[in-house]
Amino acid sequence: MADIKRRQFDSLIIGAGGGGLRAALQLAQADASVAVVSKVFPTRSHTVAAQGGMNAALANVLPDNWHWHMFDTVKGSDYLGDQDAIEYMCRAAPKAVYELEHFGVPFSRLDNGSIYQRPFGGQSQNFGGEQAARTCAAADRTGHAILHSLYQQNIRAKTHFFDEYFAVDLLKDEEGQVLGALAFNIHDGEPVIIEAKTTLMATGGAGQLYRTTTNALINTGDGMAMALRAGVPLQDMEFFQFHPTGIAGHGMLITEGARGEGGYLVNADGERLMERYAPKAKDLASRDVVSRAIATEVREGRGCGDGNHVMLKLDHLGEDVIQKRLPGIRQTCITFLGIDPAEAPIPVFPTAHYTMGGIPTNRYGQVVVPVKDTPEEPVTGLYAAGECACVSVHGANRLGGNSLLDILVFGRAAANHIIEHLGEHRYHKPMDENSIEQAMQRLNRWQQTGEGESVSALRTELKAVMEEHCSVFRNEQVMRHGVEKIEALAKRLDDVRIGDQSNIFNTARVEALELENLMNCGLATMHSAYAREESRGAHSRIDFPERDDKQWMRHSLYSLENGLDYKPVRTKPISVDSFPPKPRVY
Ligand SMILES: Cc1cc2nc3c(=O)[nH]c(=O)nc-3n(C[C@H](O)[C@H](O)[C@H](O)COP(=O)(O)OP(=O)(O)OC[C@H]3O[C@@H](n4cnc5c(N)ncnc54)[C@H](O)[C@@H]3O)c2cc1C
């Protein structure tokens, strides 16, 4: 493998969304040499699409403190979240927001000049009391503002970018320590070995597993699949968040901020349906609760139009509020539906949105795996942060506004740990040539042209199987068929070819590599869901409607070699008392 281009850095970051860029900035400012690889230009990462905002107990609008935020997050997670990581995140939140402000993020403002905060789902004052207002927003384009500011700061700090390079697989030494990755330049197809003392995965979620999704085409779970292939099991993959308000039939997101500003859902009878499902929090109950409510209304014949959606009403808010606080979603509705939400309601239905599961880490961003009798031991030099990671602050259900917070807090935490690691490990280690050869084989595999299964046809089938067999409501039979179907699809990968001889672009190779990655994530999701015989957060089983803390208050771990395993939830916070599991009502 002597002829492949090699580059050396202290630290490699795969992914240039908010998680990757926050980590990169911290490292570059500490004078580490840092490379960021991204398959799209950095500011096109999915973070750019985040609308509603980022949670922090600033108490600018209503009373608040980090401990209430922690309680809401633990409750929102349906008690599957790890409480040490949740405490760490909620405590760090205000600082993370002020840092962003200093990086140049133009947050919306209150009349007194402080940062605007809106109410979001699952937020309360005083451990389950009145609604809180905790979500810091830049109108409904918060992710755009954050990602662009972080990118500009990284340019200033001299982070090295590999733009439009696709990371194929992790590379290791003979003892199995990760020492970087193989990537290839999508423009000319040239491979490059990036050697690094530490590698941080920040590759985002796998929303493309589903047919209807709010996620960008690039969210194909590449990093999760790379981890799986490197022998790291994926954690809690059965928990996939369906956002209650995707535009019906299309999936584009209408931010929860629309309900935070006072919008509400109505069924075909014109009834404000959430009053029945969540008498107190109503439309600002947790996402899993609202998604189930909408799916139930439709199933029981109270859907609007053709019976397959409900309506989100905003017109009573008045054009001024909508234009000031929700300009982006107004434009989306006008462009794609010909509906102005200032005048008419928006047809909505739950749509795939967020991967709660992912690469298991501790609160320092270190990837952790079970070793012999210990549930988790850090893997030297390998880190993960952001949506691809499972730290786990979201448990079985993420609260809106907590993901932007997660990516920034744990992107920074991982970088701080990496800086320590670099202080102790000054030299590069030699790579195992076999590891390079294996990654090259996989890359070359997706160069095979000729007749065979088509990438796009198989991907379409995969998305349909996931949507039909692993959606908002699940049961044994539906998922058993799902497992059979996805196993059969995975076998057909062998017959996939990227097309005939003429006119093949590297993007066809990218799509094939992404399909293989999606398939691995789909297998993990379907198998983990089939095995969990309880209802918790986003995993809702009609045949096991109750949460079962005795048996199931534990994280699942799915690996390609050994199938499923489990490990305990970290119920002990750092400095405060645990929140013990309670029935979860809103
Ligand atoms: C429409 C929408 C709205 C949202 N709104 C909010 C909100 O208001 N508040 C909130 O808290 N959360 C929100 N979320 C969730 C939140 O935005 C995401 O979870 C978060 O931004 C993910 O950030 P990330 O850094 O982990 O990954 P991403 O931003 O997804 O970035 C992933 C990066 O990895 C790179 N990458 C992936 N695979 C490869 C590969 N093989 N090779 C090279 N590079 C690769 C990509 O190029 C990209 O740079 C929203 C999500 C969506 C989809």
XYZ file of C-alpha atoms and ligand atoms in Angstrom:
639
model
C 0.000 0.000 0.000
C 3.038 2.188 -0.415
C 1.568 4.209 -3.251
C -1.415 5.636 -1.350
C -1.060 9.247 -0.288
C -0.533 9.663 3.476
C -1.106 12.698 5.693
C -0.326 12.992 9.398
C -2.141 15.052 12.052
C -2.360 15.049 15.823
C -6.085 14.650 15.634
C -8.563 13.537 12.980
C -12.208 14.562 13.132
C -14.654 12.851 10.803
C -17.616 15.174 10.318
C -17.950 18.943 10.071
C -21.350 19.503 11.690
C -21.691 21.381 14.966
C -20.136 18.503 16.932
C -17.050 18.153 14.745
C -16.475 21.871 14.318
C -16.817 22.661 18.026
C -14.222 19.983 18.806
C -11.938 21.125 15.988
C -11.989 24.704 17.224
C -11.010 23.686 20.749
C -8.122 21.595 19.391
C -6.885 24.163 16.893
C -6.939 26.840 19.579
C -4.779 24.546 21.737
C -2.255 24.407 18.858
C -2.945 20.778 17.972
C -2.749 19.985 14.251
C -6.297 18.983 13.416
C -7.864 17.618 10.233
C -11.605 17.674 9.603
C -12.958 15.364 6.905
C -16.438 16.017 5.520
C -18.251 14.426 2.625
C -19.994 17.725 1.919
C -18.755 21.291 2.238
C -18.771 21.876 6.045
C -21.564 24.441 6.125
C -23.875 21.999 4.302
C -23.793 19.544 7.251
C -27.203 18.779 8.706
C -26.656 21.053 11.714
C -27.328 23.901 9.267
C -30.986 22.801 9.088
C -31.703 22.994 12.842
C -34.548 25.399 13.330
C -35.977 25.827 16.794
C -32.983 26.346 19.038
C -30.773 25.157 21.832
C -31.636 24.601 25.495
C -29.910 26.314 28.397
C -31.313 27.424 31.734
C -30.536 31.134 31.307
C -33.823 32.206 32.926
C -34.135 35.163 30.552
C -37.907 34.774 30.070
C -39.138 32.596 32.954
C -37.439 31.352 36.141
C -35.093 28.437 35.451
C -32.046 26.519 36.652
C -29.829 23.715 35.360
C -31.205 21.203 37.877
C -34.772 21.592 36.502
C -33.305 21.156 33.027
C -31.612 17.981 34.245
C -34.866 16.638 35.693
C -36.745 17.309 32.441
C -34.027 15.590 30.411
C -33.982 12.492 32.638
C -37.785 12.297 32.553
C -37.828 12.954 28.788
C -35.336 10.101 28.315
C -37.853 7.818 30.061
C -35.110 7.111 32.610
C -32.771 5.494 30.097
C -30.431 8.517 29.908
C -27.142 8.363 31.846
C -27.487 10.838 34.670
C -23.806 11.761 35.006
C -23.729 12.889 31.374
C -27.068 14.688 31.722
C -25.896 16.600 34.778
C -22.684 17.551 32.986
C -24.565 18.765 29.903
C -27.217 20.794 31.724
C -24.639 22.484 33.949
C -22.479 23.332 30.929
C -25.367 24.672 28.836
C -25.332 28.392 29.745
C -21.578 28.579 29.139
C -22.012 26.844 25.773
C -24.565 29.474 24.718
C -22.413 32.420 25.815
C -19.449 30.915 23.983
C -21.522 30.788 20.821
C -22.583 34.367 21.347
C -18.916 35.332 21.496
C -18.163 33.290 18.373
C -20.666 35.548 16.610
C -24.002 33.683 16.636
C -26.732 36.310 16.145
C -29.306 35.052 18.668
C -32.758 36.654 18.622
C -33.137 39.213 21.403
C -35.654 40.265 24.012
C -36.504 43.950 24.358
C -33.978 44.244 27.202
C -31.215 42.957 24.909
C -30.764 39.512 26.455
C -31.031 36.272 24.452
C -34.564 35.297 23.405
C -35.826 31.932 24.758
C -38.940 30.059 23.694
C -40.895 27.278 25.406
C -40.285 23.799 23.944
C -41.709 20.366 24.614
C -41.019 18.605 27.918
C -39.705 21.740 29.677
C -40.841 22.541 33.194
C -40.080 24.772 36.142
C -39.411 23.325 39.551
C -39.205 19.598 38.662
C -42.419 19.057 36.733
C -44.332 22.288 37.494
C -45.306 25.099 35.104
C -43.995 25.278 31.518
C -40.442 26.659 31.231
C -38.937 28.729 28.351
C -35.445 27.328 27.856
C -34.732 27.247 24.132
C -32.329 29.908 22.843
C -33.097 30.710 19.241
C -31.914 32.677 16.243
C -35.439 33.007 14.749
C -36.071 29.543 13.228
C -32.594 29.298 11.683
C -30.546 28.565 14.799
C -28.457 25.745 13.310
C -27.554 27.888 10.315
C -26.259 30.649 12.555
C -24.292 28.223 14.743
C -22.674 26.232 11.940
C -21.568 29.268 9.947
C -20.092 30.948 13.026
C -18.196 27.802 14.007
C -16.860 27.340 10.482
C -15.563 30.896 10.353
C -13.884 30.523 13.749
C -12.197 27.338 12.512
C -10.879 29.106 9.431
C -9.396 31.721 11.707
C -7.872 29.027 13.966
C -6.323 27.294 10.911
C -8.112 23.957 11.146
C -7.193 21.837 8.115
C -10.256 20.816 6.075
C -10.626 17.874 3.719
C -13.818 19.094 2.031
C -15.816 16.580 0.003
C -13.736 13.627 1.130
C -15.597 10.448 2.048
C -14.311 8.488 5.073
C -14.451 4.780 4.277
C -13.210 2.932 7.355
C -11.144 3.303 10.509
C -7.512 2.148 10.397
C -5.710 0.407 13.242
C -2.338 -0.825 14.456
C -1.592 -4.499 15.071
C -3.041 -4.328 18.584
C -6.298 -2.929 17.292
C -5.817 0.689 18.374
C -7.496 3.144 16.003
C -4.898 5.375 14.288
C -6.922 7.268 11.714
C -9.014 6.496 8.663
C -9.006 5.832 4.968
C -10.858 8.483 2.973
C -11.201 9.280 -0.698
C -11.544 12.496 -2.607
C -15.027 12.480 -4.130
C -13.837 14.830 -6.881
C -11.114 12.628 -8.391
C -11.491 9.338 -6.518
C -7.987 9.422 -5.054
C -7.657 7.603 -1.701
C -5.764 9.122 1.225
C -4.630 7.595 4.510
C -5.041 10.075 7.322
C -2.844 9.090 10.268
C -3.694 10.572 13.651
C -2.994 10.014 17.333
C -6.711 10.399 18.058
C -9.833 10.006 15.908
C -13.172 11.653 16.700
C -16.332 10.446 14.985
C -18.806 13.310 14.467
C -20.725 11.962 11.493
C -24.311 12.734 12.548
C -27.450 10.574 12.428
C -29.037 7.932 10.222
C -32.399 9.544 9.369
C -32.132 8.265 5.787
C -33.140 4.857 7.118
C -36.758 5.952 6.751
C -38.839 6.887 3.738
C -40.294 10.029 5.264
C -37.669 11.977 7.162
C -36.651 15.492 8.135
C -33.036 14.494 7.590
C -30.718 15.507 4.767
C -29.709 12.950 2.110
C -26.254 12.822 3.706
C -27.486 11.442 7.063
C -26.675 7.817 6.347
C -25.120 6.677 9.630
C -21.640 6.275 8.097
C -19.751 6.758 11.349
C -21.983 4.350 13.242
C -21.405 1.704 10.596
C -17.646 2.371 10.599
C -17.650 1.810 14.350
C -19.638 -1.424 13.956
C -17.164 -2.716 11.385
C -14.286 -1.778 13.711
C -15.828 -3.995 16.406
C -17.577 -1.307 18.489
C -21.194 -2.253 19.276
C -23.950 0.328 18.726
C -26.020 1.357 21.723
C -29.807 1.865 22.028
C -30.467 1.814 18.286
C -34.121 0.810 18.830
C -34.843 4.353 19.952
C -35.516 6.426 16.848
C -37.300 9.725 17.261
C -40.305 10.560 15.107
C -40.930 14.285 15.091
C -44.664 14.940 15.468
C -44.838 17.716 12.904
C -43.324 16.815 9.573
C -45.240 18.185 6.578
C -47.619 15.323 5.804
C -46.442 13.123 2.933
C -43.186 15.086 2.462
C -41.434 14.969 5.819
C -39.994 18.502 5.898
C -39.766 19.719 9.451
C -42.075 22.257 11.074
C -40.125 23.152 14.199
C -41.501 22.428 17.650
C -40.934 26.163 18.084
C -44.191 26.601 16.143
C -46.032 25.009 19.072
C -43.682 26.828 21.486
C -44.927 30.114 20.027
C -48.528 29.030 20.650
C -49.477 26.810 17.680
C -51.628 23.719 18.347
C -52.843 20.521 16.684
C -56.431 19.844 15.613
C -58.117 16.699 14.228
C -60.869 16.344 11.601
C -63.516 17.337 14.168
C -61.653 20.582 14.809
C -60.815 19.339 18.307
C -57.594 20.413 20.024
C -56.497 16.810 20.373
C -53.528 17.096 22.768
C -55.860 18.186 25.585
C -56.941 14.538 25.775
C -53.460 12.973 25.660
C -51.499 15.422 27.848
C -53.951 17.533 29.869
C -51.243 19.675 31.439
C -48.486 20.139 28.844
C -50.884 19.743 25.884
C -49.044 20.466 22.608
C -45.757 20.827 24.479
C -45.684 17.276 25.810
C -42.609 15.208 24.894
C -42.178 14.317 21.211
C -42.866 10.597 21.606
C -46.162 11.423 23.345
C -47.311 13.865 20.656
C -46.277 11.543 17.798
C -48.268 8.662 19.294
C -51.268 10.946 19.771
C -51.268 11.972 16.089
C -50.779 8.383 14.879
C -53.663 7.276 17.130
C -56.020 9.998 15.860
C -55.321 8.942 12.282
C -55.672 5.227 13.085
C -58.988 5.810 14.827
C -60.449 7.723 11.872
C -60.129 11.313 13.048
C -57.481 12.287 10.481
C -57.974 15.332 8.231
C -58.160 15.447 4.422
C -57.720 11.881 3.150
C -57.624 10.811 6.765
C -53.825 10.544 6.936
C -52.770 13.648 8.854
C -53.812 16.262 11.413
C -53.551 20.047 11.199
C -51.132 22.409 12.924
C -52.846 25.745 13.489
C -50.737 28.911 13.638
C -52.943 31.544 12.005
C -54.259 32.804 15.370
C -50.696 33.952 16.248
C -50.903 36.754 13.700
C -48.634 37.504 10.775
C -46.199 39.621 12.835
C -45.264 36.849 15.268
C -45.002 34.300 12.464
C -42.774 36.544 10.365
C -40.548 37.503 13.286
C -40.184 34.131 15.022
C -40.902 31.533 12.308
C -39.910 33.056 8.965
C -38.185 29.913 7.664
C -41.075 27.522 8.166
C -43.487 30.093 6.727
C -41.377 30.181 3.574
C -41.155 26.360 3.454
C -44.955 26.069 3.617
C -45.490 28.692 0.947
C -42.894 27.139 -1.375
C -43.771 23.464 -1.002
C -47.474 23.509 -0.111
C -48.737 26.832 -1.406
C -50.057 27.422 2.127
C -49.291 30.527 4.185
C -49.464 29.453 7.852
C -50.479 33.013 8.757
C -53.758 32.248 6.959
C -54.356 28.486 6.961
C -53.324 25.419 9.026
C -50.461 23.098 7.986
C -51.098 19.344 7.347
C -48.661 17.376 9.552
C -47.772 13.772 10.431
C -44.905 12.205 12.469
C -41.686 11.819 10.478
C -38.315 10.186 11.204
C -36.081 12.786 12.812
C -33.342 11.780 15.228
C -31.132 8.774 16.060
C -31.072 8.507 19.849
C -28.746 5.500 19.710
C -25.206 5.425 18.398
C -21.571 4.871 19.291
C -21.356 4.404 23.075
C -19.241 6.988 24.913
C -18.609 8.274 28.413
C -19.002 11.951 29.255
C -15.455 12.729 28.072
C -16.408 11.638 24.570
C -14.271 8.477 24.777
C -15.770 5.517 22.957
C -16.454 2.764 25.501
C -16.908 -0.976 24.999
C -17.591 -3.855 27.388
C -14.388 -5.656 28.391
C -14.683 -8.984 30.222
C -16.767 -8.286 33.343
C -16.769 -4.473 33.127
C -19.713 -2.872 31.287
C -17.537 -0.199 29.702
C -13.857 0.536 29.187
C -12.541 3.425 27.048
C -10.992 2.567 23.683
C -7.639 4.386 23.565
C -7.576 7.240 21.060
C -11.131 6.798 19.728
C -13.809 9.390 20.447
C -17.347 10.162 19.287
C -19.584 13.214 19.739
C -22.870 14.529 18.407
C -25.752 12.622 16.901
C -23.582 9.618 15.926
C -22.655 9.156 19.592
C -24.734 7.796 22.452
C -23.346 9.352 25.622
C -26.339 8.914 26.573
C -28.128 12.151 27.372
C -31.285 11.442 25.354
C -31.995 7.894 26.509
C -35.207 6.624 24.960
C -36.485 10.032 23.829
C -34.672 13.296 23.134
C -36.141 16.636 24.167
C -36.277 19.267 21.423
C -33.406 21.736 21.724
C -31.164 19.248 23.528
C -29.277 18.021 20.473
C -27.626 21.284 19.510
C -26.638 21.478 23.158
C -25.347 17.884 23.160
C -23.150 18.348 20.077
C -21.531 21.531 21.412
C -21.021 20.384 25.006
C -19.644 16.963 24.130
C -17.724 18.183 21.076
C -15.877 20.482 23.461
C -15.535 17.827 26.198
C -14.076 15.315 23.744
C -11.576 17.886 22.483
C -10.470 18.651 26.036
C -9.851 14.962 26.663
C -8.005 14.660 23.361
C -5.726 17.552 24.349
C -4.799 15.632 27.520
C -4.249 12.455 25.530
C -1.967 14.278 23.085
C 0.105 15.560 25.996
C 0.756 11.971 27.048
C 1.146 10.416 23.593
C 3.673 12.431 21.622
C 4.468 10.066 18.752
C 2.574 8.435 15.902
C 2.404 4.648 15.973
C 2.875 2.450 12.895
C -0.295 1.298 11.155
C -1.090 -2.288 10.392
C -0.866 -2.719 6.624
C -3.614 -5.356 6.766
C -6.000 -2.823 8.161
C -5.260 -0.488 5.226
C -5.681 -3.337 2.786
C -9.085 -4.257 4.195
C -10.352 -0.689 3.929
C -9.017 -0.439 0.361
C -10.786 -3.669 -0.529
C -14.044 -2.251 0.652
C -13.489 0.932 -1.331
C -12.546 -1.035 -4.446
C -15.522 -3.340 -3.991
C -17.737 -0.368 -4.768
C -15.980 0.220 -8.022
C -17.433 -2.933 -9.534
C -19.561 -2.058 -12.496
C -21.791 -4.255 -14.602
C -25.237 -5.733 -14.211
C -26.707 -6.440 -10.793
C -28.949 -5.017 -8.107
C -29.297 -1.252 -8.281
C -28.216 0.864 -5.323
C -31.232 3.120 -5.425
C -33.749 0.275 -5.727
C -32.294 -1.523 -2.717
C -32.172 1.711 -0.719
C -35.835 2.384 -1.527
C -36.758 -1.098 -0.309
C -34.742 -0.669 2.880
C -36.492 2.601 3.695
C -39.893 1.060 3.077
C -39.103 -1.919 5.335
C -37.958 0.368 8.144
C -41.038 2.562 7.811
C -43.436 -0.367 7.720
C -41.807 -2.519 10.383
C -40.018 -0.191 12.816
C -42.088 2.966 13.108
C -44.056 4.861 15.808
C -46.015 1.787 16.978
C -44.456 -1.708 16.965
C -45.428 -5.281 17.852
C -43.852 -8.745 17.790
C -45.287 -9.872 14.497
C -44.585 -6.656 12.593
C -40.986 -6.607 13.781
C -40.403 -10.333 13.206
C -41.297 -9.779 9.580
C -39.089 -6.693 9.634
C -36.093 -8.726 10.831
C -36.663 -11.348 8.107
C -36.994 -8.729 5.400
C -33.956 -6.693 6.381
C -31.763 -9.799 6.696
C -32.823 -10.740 3.171
C -32.049 -7.225 1.915
C -28.605 -7.285 3.555
C -27.761 -10.523 1.683
C -28.641 -8.857 -1.608
C -25.895 -6.236 -1.034
C -23.431 -8.750 -2.508
C -25.147 -8.490 -5.867
C -25.196 -4.702 -5.999
C -23.305 -3.057 -8.866
C -22.908 0.671 -9.335
C -24.067 0.651 -12.947
C -22.698 -0.111 -16.389
C -19.308 0.791 -17.743
C -19.916 4.219 -19.207
C -20.454 7.486 -17.455
C -20.001 6.515 -13.806
C -19.302 9.288 -11.332
C -17.636 8.896 -7.933
C -20.952 9.926 -6.405
C -22.261 6.495 -7.444
C -19.533 4.920 -5.303
C -20.485 7.224 -2.440
C -24.126 6.151 -2.713
C -23.139 2.477 -2.642
C -20.915 2.955 0.401
C -23.750 4.850 2.086
C -26.208 2.069 1.311
C -23.957 -0.469 2.996
C -23.669 1.836 6.017
C -27.433 2.364 6.174
C -27.983 -1.375 5.961
C -25.729 -1.936 8.988
C -27.593 0.747 10.958
C -30.935 -0.742 9.867
C -29.911 -4.194 11.089
C -28.864 -2.743 14.444
C -32.140 -0.802 14.779
C -34.446 -3.647 13.789
C -32.738 -6.323 15.906
C -32.503 -4.095 18.984
C -36.179 -3.111 18.635
C -37.374 -6.679 18.153
C -35.626 -7.786 21.334
C -36.909 -5.039 23.672
C -40.168 -6.268 25.161
C -41.457 -3.106 26.818
C -42.581 0.402 25.881
C -40.119 3.173 26.738
C -39.801 6.598 25.126
C -39.832 6.329 21.354
C -39.992 2.517 21.429
C -43.704 1.839 21.746
C -44.904 -1.784 21.691
C -48.616 -2.429 21.399
C -48.052 -5.931 22.826
C -45.938 -4.643 25.763
C -47.544 -1.268 26.527
C -45.862 -0.722 29.927
C -42.355 0.351 30.821
C -40.574 -2.482 32.640
C -37.798 -1.010 34.800
C -36.971 -4.316 36.450
C -36.055 -6.087 33.239
C -35.358 -3.353 30.761
C -33.831 -0.300 32.413
C -30.620 -1.075 30.545
C -28.880 -0.053 27.357
C -28.821 -2.395 24.390
C -25.561 -3.055 22.551
C -25.695 -4.532 19.047
C -22.578 -5.870 17.345
C -22.147 -7.482 13.938
C -20.331 -10.526 15.370
C -22.258 -11.209 18.583
C -25.714 -9.741 18.114
C -27.286 -8.242 21.248
C -25.914 -7.580 24.699
C -26.942 -5.156 27.469
C -25.311 -2.886 30.027
C -26.623 -0.920 33.005
C -27.776 2.713 32.882
C -25.414 5.097 34.708
C -28.033 6.248 37.197
C -25.589 8.100 39.463
C -25.137 11.797 38.647
C -21.847 13.584 39.453
C -22.820 15.763 42.407
C -26.588 15.587 43.030
C -29.054 12.833 43.928
C -30.377 10.493 41.235
C -33.827 10.968 39.792
C -35.427 7.554 40.337
C -37.836 6.266 37.673
C -41.429 7.454 38.029
C -44.503 7.116 35.811
C -44.078 9.634 33.018
C -47.075 11.927 32.598
C -47.295 15.334 30.924
C -34.442 19.554 10.072
C -33.812 19.407 11.427
C -34.017 20.363 12.406
C -33.445 20.229 13.664
N -33.671 21.201 14.615
C -33.062 21.103 15.822
C -33.220 22.122 16.798
O -33.863 23.140 16.578
N -32.610 21.965 17.992
C -31.843 20.879 18.287
O -31.310 20.799 19.392
N -31.671 19.897 17.371
C -32.258 19.989 16.147
N -32.063 18.994 15.221
C -31.097 17.932 15.503
C -29.672 18.476 15.357
O -29.649 19.482 14.379
C -28.691 17.383 14.929
O -28.833 16.275 15.770
C -27.255 17.898 15.041
O -27.108 19.112 14.349
C -26.255 16.874 14.526
O -24.984 17.451 14.526
P -23.682 16.583 14.268
O -22.524 17.506 14.388
O -23.707 15.397 15.144
O -23.834 16.036 12.790
P -24.228 16.725 11.390
O -24.492 18.162 11.495
O -25.262 15.855 10.804
O -22.883 16.576 10.563
C -22.366 15.317 10.163
C -21.053 15.551 9.440
O -20.450 14.302 9.161
C -19.970 14.287 7.842
N -19.931 12.893 7.396
C -20.857 11.926 7.584
N -20.447 10.767 7.038
C -19.232 11.011 6.498
C -18.290 10.217 5.783
N -18.498 8.919 5.502
N -17.158 10.797 5.357
C -16.908 12.111 5.599
N -17.767 12.899 6.278
C -18.899 12.352 6.715
C -20.945 15.158 7.081
O -20.348 15.640 5.888
C -21.188 16.252 8.099
O -20.155 17.224 8.010
C -32.638 19.114 13.956
C -32.421 18.149 12.979
C -33.020 18.283 11.734
C -32.797 17.189 10.732
